[in-house]
XYZ file of N, CA, C and O in Angstrom:
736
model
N 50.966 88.850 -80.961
C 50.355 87.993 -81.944
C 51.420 87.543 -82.939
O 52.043 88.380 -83.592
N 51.644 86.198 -83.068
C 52.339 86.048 -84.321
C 52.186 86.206 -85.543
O 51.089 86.424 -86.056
N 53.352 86.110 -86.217
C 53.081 87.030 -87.570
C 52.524 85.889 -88.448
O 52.843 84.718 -88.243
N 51.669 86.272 -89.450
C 51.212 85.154 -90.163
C 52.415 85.294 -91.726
O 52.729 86.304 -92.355
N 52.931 83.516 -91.976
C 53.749 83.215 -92.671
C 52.681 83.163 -94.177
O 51.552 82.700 -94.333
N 53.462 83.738 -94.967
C 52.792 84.316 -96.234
C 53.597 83.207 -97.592
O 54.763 82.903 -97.841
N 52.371 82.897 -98.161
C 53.655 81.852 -99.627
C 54.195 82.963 -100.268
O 53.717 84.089 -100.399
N 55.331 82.465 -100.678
C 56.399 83.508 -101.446
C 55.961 83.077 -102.941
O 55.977 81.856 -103.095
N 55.560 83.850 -104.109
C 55.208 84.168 -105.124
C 56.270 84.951 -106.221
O 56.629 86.129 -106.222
N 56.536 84.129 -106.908
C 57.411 84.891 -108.302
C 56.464 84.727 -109.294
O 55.871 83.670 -109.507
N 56.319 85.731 -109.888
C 55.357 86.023 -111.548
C 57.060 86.621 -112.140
O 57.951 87.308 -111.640
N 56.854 85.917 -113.438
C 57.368 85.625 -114.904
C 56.829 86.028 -115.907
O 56.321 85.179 -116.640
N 56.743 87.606 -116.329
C 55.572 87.579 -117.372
C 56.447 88.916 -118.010
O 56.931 89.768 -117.266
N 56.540 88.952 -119.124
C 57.092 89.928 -120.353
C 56.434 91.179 -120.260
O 56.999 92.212 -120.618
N 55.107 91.162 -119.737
C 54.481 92.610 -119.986
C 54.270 92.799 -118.243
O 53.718 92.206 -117.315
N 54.882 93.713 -118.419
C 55.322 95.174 -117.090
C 53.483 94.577 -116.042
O 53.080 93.875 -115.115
N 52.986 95.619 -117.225
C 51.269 96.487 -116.724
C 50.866 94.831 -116.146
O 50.650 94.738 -114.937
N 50.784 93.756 -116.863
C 49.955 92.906 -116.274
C 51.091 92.011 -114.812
O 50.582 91.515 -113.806
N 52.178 92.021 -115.016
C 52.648 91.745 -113.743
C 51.901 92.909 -112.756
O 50.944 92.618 -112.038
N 52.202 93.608 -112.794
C 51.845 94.626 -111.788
C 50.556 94.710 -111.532
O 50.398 95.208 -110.417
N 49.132 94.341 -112.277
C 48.283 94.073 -111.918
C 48.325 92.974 -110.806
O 47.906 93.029 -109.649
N 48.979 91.910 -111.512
C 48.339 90.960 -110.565
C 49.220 90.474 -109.309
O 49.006 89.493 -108.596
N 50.496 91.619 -109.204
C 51.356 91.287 -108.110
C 50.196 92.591 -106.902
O 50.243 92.768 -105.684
N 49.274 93.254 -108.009
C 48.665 93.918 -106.625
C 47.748 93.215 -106.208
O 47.375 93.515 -105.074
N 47.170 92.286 -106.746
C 46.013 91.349 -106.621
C 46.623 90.766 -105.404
O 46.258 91.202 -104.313
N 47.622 89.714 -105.480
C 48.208 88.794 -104.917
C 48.851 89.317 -103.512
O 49.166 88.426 -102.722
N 49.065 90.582 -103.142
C 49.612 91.162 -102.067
C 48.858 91.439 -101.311
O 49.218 91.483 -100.134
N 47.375 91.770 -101.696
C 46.340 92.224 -101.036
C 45.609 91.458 -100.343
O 44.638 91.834 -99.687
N 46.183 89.858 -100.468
C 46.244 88.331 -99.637
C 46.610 88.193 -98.458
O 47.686 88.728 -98.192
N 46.020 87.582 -97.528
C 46.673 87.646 -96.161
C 47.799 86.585 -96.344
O 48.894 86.788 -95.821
N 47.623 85.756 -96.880
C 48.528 84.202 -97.308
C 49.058 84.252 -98.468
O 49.477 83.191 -98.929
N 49.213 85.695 -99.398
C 50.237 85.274 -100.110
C 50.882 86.603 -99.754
O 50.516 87.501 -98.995
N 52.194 86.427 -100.704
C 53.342 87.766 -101.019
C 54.139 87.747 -102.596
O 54.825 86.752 -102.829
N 54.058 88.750 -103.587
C 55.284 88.516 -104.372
C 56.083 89.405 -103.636
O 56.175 90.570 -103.250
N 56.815 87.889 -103.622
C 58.945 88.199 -103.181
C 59.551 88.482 -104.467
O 60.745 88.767 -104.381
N 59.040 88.483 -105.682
C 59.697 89.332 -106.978
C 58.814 88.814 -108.448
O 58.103 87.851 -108.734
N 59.216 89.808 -109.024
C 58.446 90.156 -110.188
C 59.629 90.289 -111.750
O 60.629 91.003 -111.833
N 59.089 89.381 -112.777
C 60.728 89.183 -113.273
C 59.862 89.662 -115.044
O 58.707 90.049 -115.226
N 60.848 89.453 -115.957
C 60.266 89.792 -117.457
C 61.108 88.500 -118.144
O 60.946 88.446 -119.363
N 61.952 87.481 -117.598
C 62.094 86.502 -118.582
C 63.159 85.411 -117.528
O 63.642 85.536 -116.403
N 63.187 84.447 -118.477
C 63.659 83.612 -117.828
C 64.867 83.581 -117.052
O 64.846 82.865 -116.050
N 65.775 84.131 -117.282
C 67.038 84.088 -116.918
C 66.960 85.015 -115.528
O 67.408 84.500 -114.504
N 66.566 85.973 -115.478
C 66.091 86.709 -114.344
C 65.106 85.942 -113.431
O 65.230 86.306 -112.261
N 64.343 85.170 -113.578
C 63.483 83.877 -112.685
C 64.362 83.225 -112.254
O 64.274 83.228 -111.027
N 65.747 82.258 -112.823
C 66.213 81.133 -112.564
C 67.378 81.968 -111.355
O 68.007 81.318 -110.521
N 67.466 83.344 -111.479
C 68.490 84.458 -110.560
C 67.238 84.198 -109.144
O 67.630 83.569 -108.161
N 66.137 84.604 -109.172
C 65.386 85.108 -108.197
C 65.362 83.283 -107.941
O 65.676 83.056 -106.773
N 65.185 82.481 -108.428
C 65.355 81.043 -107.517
C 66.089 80.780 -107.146
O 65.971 80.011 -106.191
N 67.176 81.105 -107.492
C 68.468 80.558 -106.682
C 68.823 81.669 -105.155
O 69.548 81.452 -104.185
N 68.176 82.565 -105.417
C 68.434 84.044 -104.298
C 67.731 83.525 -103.143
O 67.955 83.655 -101.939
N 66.657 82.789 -103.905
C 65.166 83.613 -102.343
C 64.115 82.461 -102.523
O 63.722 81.890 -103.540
N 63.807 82.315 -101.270
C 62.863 81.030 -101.317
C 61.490 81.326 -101.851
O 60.778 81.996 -101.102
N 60.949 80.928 -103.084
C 59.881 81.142 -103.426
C 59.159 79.728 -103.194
O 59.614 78.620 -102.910
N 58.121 80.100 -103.378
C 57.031 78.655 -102.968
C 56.236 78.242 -104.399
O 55.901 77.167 -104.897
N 56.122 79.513 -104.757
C 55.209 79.073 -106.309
C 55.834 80.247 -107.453
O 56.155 81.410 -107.208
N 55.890 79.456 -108.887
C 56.298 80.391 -109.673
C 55.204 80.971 -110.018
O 54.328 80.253 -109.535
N 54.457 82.271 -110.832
C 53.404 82.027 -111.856
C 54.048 82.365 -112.854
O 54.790 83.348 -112.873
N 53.790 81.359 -114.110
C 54.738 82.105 -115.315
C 53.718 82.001 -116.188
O 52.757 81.235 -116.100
N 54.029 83.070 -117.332
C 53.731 83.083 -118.696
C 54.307 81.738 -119.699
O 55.380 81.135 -119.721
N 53.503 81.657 -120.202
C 53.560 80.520 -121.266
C 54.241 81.135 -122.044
O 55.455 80.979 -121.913
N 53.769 82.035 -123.109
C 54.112 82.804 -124.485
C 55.249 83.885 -123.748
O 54.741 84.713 -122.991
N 56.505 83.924 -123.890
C 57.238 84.586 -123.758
C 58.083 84.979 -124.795
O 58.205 83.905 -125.384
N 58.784 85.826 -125.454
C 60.238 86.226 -126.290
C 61.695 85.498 -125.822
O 62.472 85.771 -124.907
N 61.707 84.760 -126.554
C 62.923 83.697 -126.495
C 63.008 82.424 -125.498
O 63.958 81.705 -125.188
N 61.939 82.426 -125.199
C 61.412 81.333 -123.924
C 59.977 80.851 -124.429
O 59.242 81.419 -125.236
N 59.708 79.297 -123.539
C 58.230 79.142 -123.570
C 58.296 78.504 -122.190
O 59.188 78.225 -121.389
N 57.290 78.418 -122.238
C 56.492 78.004 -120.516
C 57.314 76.629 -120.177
O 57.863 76.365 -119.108
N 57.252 75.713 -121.511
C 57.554 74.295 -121.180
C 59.383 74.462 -121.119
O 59.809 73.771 -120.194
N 59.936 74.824 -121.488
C 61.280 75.109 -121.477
C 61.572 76.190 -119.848
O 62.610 76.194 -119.186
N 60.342 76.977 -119.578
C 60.949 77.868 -118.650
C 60.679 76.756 -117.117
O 61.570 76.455 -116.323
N 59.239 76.318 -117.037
C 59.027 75.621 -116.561
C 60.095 74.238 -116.166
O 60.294 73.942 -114.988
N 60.637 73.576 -117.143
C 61.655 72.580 -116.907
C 63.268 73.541 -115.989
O 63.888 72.973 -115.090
N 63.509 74.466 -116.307
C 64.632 75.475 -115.985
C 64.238 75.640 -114.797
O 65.019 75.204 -113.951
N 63.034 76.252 -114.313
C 62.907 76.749 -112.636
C 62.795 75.069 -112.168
O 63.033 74.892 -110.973
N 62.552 74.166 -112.750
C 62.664 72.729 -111.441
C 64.117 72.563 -111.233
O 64.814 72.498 -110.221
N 64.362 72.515 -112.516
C 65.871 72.323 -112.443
C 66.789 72.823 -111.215
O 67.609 72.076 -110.682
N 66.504 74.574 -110.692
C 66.634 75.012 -109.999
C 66.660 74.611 -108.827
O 67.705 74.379 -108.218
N 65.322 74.458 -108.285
C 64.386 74.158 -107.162
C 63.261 73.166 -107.309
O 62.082 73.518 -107.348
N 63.643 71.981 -107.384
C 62.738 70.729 -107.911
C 61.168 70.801 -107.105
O 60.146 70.378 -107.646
N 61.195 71.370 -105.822
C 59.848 71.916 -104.902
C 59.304 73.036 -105.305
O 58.231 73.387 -104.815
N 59.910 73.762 -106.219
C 59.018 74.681 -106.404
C 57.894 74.596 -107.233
O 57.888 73.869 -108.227
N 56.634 75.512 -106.785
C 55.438 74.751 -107.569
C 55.102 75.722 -108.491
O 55.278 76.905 -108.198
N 54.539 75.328 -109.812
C 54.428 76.215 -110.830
C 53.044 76.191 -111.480
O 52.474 75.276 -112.074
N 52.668 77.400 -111.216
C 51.146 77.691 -112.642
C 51.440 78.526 -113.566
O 51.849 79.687 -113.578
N 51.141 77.676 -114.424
C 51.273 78.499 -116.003
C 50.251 79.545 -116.103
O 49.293 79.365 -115.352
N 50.216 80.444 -116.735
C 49.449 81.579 -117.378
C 49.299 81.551 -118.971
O 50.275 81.609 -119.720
N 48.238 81.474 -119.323
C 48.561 81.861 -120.967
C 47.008 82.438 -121.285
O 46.008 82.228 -120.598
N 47.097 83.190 -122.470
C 45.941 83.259 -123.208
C 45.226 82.078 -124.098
O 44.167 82.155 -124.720
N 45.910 81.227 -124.002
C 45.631 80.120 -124.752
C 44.707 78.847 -123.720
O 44.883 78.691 -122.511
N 43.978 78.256 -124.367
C 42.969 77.296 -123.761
C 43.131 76.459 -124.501
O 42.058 75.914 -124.761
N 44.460 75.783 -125.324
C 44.123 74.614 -125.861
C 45.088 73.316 -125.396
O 46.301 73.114 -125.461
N 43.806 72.442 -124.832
C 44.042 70.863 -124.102
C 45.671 70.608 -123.985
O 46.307 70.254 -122.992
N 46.184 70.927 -125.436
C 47.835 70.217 -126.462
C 48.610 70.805 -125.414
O 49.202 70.105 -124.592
N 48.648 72.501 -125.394
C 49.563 73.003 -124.772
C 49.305 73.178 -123.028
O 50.151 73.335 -122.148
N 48.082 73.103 -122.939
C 47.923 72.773 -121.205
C 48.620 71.602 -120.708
O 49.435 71.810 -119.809
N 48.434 70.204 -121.188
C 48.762 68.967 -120.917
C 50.537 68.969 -121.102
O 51.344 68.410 -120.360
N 50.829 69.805 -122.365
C 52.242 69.763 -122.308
C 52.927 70.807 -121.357
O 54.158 70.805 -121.376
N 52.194 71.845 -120.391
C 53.158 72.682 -119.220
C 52.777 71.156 -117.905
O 53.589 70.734 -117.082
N 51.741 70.783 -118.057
C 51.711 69.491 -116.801
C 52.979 68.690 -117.098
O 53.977 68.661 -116.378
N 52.828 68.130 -118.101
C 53.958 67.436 -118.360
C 55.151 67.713 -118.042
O 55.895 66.924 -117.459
N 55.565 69.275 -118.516
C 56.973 69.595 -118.276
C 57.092 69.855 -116.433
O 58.145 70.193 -115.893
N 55.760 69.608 -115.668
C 56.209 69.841 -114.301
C 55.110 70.918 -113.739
O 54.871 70.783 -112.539
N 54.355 72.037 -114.455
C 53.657 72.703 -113.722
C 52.572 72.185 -112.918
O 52.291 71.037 -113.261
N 51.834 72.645 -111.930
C 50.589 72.057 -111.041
C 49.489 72.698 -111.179
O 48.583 72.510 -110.367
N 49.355 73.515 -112.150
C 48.250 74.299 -112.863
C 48.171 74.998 -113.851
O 49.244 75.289 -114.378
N 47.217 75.396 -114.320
C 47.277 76.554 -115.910
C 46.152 76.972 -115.594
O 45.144 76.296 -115.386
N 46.304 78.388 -115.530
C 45.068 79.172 -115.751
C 45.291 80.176 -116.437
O 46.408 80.690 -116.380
N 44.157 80.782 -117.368
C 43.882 81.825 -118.366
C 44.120 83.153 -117.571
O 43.818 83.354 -116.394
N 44.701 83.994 -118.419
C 44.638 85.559 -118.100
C 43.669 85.927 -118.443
O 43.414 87.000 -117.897
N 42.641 85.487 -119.347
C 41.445 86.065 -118.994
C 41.091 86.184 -118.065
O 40.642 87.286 -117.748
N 41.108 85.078 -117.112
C 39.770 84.961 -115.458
C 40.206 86.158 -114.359
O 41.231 86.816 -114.181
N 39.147 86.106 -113.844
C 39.497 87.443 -113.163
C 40.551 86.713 -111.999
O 40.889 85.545 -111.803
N 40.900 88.073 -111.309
C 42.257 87.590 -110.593
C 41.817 86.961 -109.125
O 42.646 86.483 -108.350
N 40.170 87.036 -108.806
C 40.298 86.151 -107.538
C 40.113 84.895 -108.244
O 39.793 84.085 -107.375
N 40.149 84.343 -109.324
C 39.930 82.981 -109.922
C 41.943 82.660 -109.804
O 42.601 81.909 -109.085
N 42.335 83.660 -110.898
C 44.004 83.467 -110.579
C 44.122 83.014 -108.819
O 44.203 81.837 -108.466
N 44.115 83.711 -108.242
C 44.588 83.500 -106.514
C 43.655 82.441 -106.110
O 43.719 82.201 -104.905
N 42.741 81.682 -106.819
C 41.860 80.765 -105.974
C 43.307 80.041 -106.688
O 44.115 79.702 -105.823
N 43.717 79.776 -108.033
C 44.666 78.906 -108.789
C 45.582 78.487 -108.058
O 45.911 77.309 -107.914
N 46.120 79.572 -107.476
C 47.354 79.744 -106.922
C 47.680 78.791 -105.456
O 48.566 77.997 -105.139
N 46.709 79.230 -104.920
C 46.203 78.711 -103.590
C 46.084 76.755 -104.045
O 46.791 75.920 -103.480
N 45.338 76.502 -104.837
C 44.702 75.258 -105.417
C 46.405 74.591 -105.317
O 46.752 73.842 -104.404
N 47.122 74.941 -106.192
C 48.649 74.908 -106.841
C 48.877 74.803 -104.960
O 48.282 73.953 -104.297
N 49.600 75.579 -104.493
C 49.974 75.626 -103.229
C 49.901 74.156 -102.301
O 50.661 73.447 -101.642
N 48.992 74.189 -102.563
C 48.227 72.614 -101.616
C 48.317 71.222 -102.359
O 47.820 70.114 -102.154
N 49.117 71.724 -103.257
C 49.337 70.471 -104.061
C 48.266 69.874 -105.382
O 48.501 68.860 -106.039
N 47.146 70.720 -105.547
C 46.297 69.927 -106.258
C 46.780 70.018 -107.718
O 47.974 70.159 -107.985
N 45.905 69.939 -108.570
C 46.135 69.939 -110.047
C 45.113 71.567 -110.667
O 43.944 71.214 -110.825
N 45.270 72.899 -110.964
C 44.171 73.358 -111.157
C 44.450 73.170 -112.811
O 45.482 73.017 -113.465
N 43.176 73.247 -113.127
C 42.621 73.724 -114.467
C 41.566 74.741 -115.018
O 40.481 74.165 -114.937
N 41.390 76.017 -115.550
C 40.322 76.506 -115.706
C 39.132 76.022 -115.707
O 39.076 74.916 -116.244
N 37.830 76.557 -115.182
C 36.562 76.010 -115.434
C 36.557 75.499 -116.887
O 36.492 74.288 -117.101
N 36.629 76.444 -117.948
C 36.419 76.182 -118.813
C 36.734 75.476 -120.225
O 36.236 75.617 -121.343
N 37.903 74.546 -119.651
C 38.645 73.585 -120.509
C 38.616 72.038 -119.802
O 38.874 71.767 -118.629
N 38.313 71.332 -120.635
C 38.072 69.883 -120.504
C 38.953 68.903 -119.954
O 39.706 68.133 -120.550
N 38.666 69.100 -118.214
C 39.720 68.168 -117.291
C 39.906 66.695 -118.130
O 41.064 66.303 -118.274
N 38.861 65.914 -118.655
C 39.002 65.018 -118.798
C 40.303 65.027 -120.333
O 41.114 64.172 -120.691
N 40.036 66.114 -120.773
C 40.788 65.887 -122.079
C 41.797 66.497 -122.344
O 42.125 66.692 -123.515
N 42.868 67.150 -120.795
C 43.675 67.505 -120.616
C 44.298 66.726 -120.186
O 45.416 66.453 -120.622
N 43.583 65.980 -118.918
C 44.254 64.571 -118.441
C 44.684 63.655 -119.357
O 45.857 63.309 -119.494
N 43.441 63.123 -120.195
C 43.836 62.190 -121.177
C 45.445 62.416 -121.924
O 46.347 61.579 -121.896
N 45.504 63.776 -122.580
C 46.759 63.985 -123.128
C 48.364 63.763 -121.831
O 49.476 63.240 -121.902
N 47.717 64.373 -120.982
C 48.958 64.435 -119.898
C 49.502 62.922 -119.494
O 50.684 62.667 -119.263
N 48.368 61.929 -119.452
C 48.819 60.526 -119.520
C 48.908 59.557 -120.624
O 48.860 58.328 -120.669
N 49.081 60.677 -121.681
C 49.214 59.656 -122.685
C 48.251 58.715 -123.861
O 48.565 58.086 -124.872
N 47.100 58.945 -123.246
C 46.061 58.003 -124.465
C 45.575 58.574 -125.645
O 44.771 58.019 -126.395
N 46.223 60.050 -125.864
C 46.106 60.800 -126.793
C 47.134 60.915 -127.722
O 48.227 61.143 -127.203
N 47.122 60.801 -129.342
C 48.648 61.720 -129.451
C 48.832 62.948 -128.810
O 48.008 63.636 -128.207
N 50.033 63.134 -129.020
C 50.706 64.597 -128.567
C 51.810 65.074 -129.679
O 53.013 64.852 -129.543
N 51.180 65.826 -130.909
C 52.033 65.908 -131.612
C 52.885 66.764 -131.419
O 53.830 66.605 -132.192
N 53.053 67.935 -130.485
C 53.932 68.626 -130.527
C 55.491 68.028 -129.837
O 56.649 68.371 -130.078
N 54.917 66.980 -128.881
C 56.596 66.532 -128.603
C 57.243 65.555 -129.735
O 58.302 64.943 -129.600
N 56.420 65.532 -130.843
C 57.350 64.931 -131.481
C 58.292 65.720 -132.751
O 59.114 65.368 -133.598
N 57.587 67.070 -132.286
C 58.800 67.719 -133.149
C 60.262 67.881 -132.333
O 60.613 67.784 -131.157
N 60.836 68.144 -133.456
C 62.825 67.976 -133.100
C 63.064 69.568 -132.570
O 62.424 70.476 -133.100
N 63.961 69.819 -131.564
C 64.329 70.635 -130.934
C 63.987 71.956 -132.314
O 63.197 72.887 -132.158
N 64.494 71.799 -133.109
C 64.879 73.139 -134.270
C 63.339 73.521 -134.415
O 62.760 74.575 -134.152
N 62.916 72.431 -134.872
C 60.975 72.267 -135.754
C 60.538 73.209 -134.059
O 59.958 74.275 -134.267
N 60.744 72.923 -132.788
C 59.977 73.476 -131.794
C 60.347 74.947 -131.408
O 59.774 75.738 -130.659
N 61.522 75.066 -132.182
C 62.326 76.616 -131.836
C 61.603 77.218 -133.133
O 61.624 78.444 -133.021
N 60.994 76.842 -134.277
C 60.512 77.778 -135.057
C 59.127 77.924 -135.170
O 58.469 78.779 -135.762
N 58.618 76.464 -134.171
C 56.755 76.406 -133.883
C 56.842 77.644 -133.038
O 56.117 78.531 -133.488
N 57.725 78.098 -131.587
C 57.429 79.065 -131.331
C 57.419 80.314 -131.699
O 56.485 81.092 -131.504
N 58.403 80.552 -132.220
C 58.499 81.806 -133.331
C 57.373 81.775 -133.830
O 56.668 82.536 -133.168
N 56.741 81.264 -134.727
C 55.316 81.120 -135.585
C 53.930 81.193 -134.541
O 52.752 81.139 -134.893
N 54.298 81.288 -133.598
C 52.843 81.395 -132.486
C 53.257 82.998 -132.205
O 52.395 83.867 -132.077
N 54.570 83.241 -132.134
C 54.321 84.310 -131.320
C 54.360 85.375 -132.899
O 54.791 86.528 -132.894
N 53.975 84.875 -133.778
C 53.765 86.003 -134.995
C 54.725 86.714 -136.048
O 54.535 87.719 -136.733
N 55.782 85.889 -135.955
C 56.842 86.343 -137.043
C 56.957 85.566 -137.766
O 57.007 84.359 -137.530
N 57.029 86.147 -138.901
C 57.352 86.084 -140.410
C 58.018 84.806 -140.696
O 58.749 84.216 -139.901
N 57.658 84.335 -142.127
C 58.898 82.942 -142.408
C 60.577 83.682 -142.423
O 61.633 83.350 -141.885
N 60.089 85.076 -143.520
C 61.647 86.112 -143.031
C 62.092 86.575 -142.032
O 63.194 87.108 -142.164
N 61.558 86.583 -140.842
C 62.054 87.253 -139.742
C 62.751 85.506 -139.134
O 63.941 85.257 -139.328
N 62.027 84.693 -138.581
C 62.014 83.388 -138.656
C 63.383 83.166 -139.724
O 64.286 83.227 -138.890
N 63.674 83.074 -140.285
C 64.768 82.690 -141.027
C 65.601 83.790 -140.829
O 66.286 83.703 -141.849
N 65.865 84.400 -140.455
C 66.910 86.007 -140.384
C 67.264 85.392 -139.081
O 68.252 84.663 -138.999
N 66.494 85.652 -138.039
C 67.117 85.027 -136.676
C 67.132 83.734 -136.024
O 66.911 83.629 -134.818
N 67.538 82.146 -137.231
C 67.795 81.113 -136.728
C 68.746 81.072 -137.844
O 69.160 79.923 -137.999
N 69.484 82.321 -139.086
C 70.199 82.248 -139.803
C 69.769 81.212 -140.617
O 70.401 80.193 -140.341
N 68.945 81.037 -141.520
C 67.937 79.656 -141.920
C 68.005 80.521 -143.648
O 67.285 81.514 -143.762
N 68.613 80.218 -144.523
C 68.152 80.533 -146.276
C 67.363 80.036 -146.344
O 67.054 78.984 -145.785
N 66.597 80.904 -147.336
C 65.143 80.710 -148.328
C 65.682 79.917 -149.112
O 66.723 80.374 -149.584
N 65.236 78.241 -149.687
C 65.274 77.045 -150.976
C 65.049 78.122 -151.986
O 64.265 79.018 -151.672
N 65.490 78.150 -152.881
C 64.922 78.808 -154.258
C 64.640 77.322 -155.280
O 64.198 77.434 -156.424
């Protein structure tokens, strides 16, 4: 019997426990495999250049990375490779902006993980996924444009300290590590 050819799967995600959840989810697939399991970007853009992966899944919210920056880096790589974002976040702005930068889906870490692997699969075949529960029409709208999109119009610096400020540090911590003085 021949062997059945399995998509090769890289997850990108900062926390250990939930890679490992869902690289057991994803193995337990007759049609998929993770071929590796990474904690940040620079270690993803190693495992793309090594080994043929077919789909990334990455984290959006990462430490010193974001989805739309990591996302642009793995095409860069491997312009075929197909990417679904992960985030805890459900809002239209930042869904429409991982499409933009190139991904072929976003789905929530909330949903349970045969919703993830239906994603994955969806992604695979080329489609567009989106969670049930966020507004195709008003994700699209932003992704083509008939919406503003204010976040691309901040300047590289303004977007290096929007992320800092999502992921929960301080105006002092935030200014300590972009070397940034307090105005008196």
């Amino acid at each position: 019997m021949a062997a059945v050819l399995k998509s090769q799967t890289l997850l990108v995600d900062d926390h250990p426990l939930f890679r490992a959840g869902l690289a057991l989810a994803i193995d337990r697939e007759p049609d998929l495999q993770v071929a590796a399991e990474v904690g940040n970007s620079a270690e993803a853009c190693d495992v793309l250049r090594r080994m043929p992966i077919d789909i990334a899944v990455i984290d959006v919210l990462m430490p010193k990375t974001n989805g739309i920056s990591l996302a642009t880096e793995l095409l860069e790589v491997r312009h075929e490779v197909k990417i679904l974002a992960l985030s805890v976040l459900d809002e239209p702005v930042m869904i429409a902006a991982m499409l933009r930068a190139g991904a072929s889906g976003y789905a929530l870490k909330t949903q349970p993980p045969s919703e993830i692997i239906a994603a994955i699969r969806e992604v695979l075949t080329g489609q567009i996924y989106l969670p049930p529960r966020v507004s195709r029409e008003a994700v699209l709208s932003l992704v083509n444009g008939k919406t503003e999109r204010p976040l691309e119009r901040l300047t590289r610096r303004e977007r290096e300290i929007f992320d800092l400020l999502i992921h929960g540090n301080t105006n002092e911590q935030i200014g300590s590590r972009l070397f940034i003085s307090r105005r008196n």
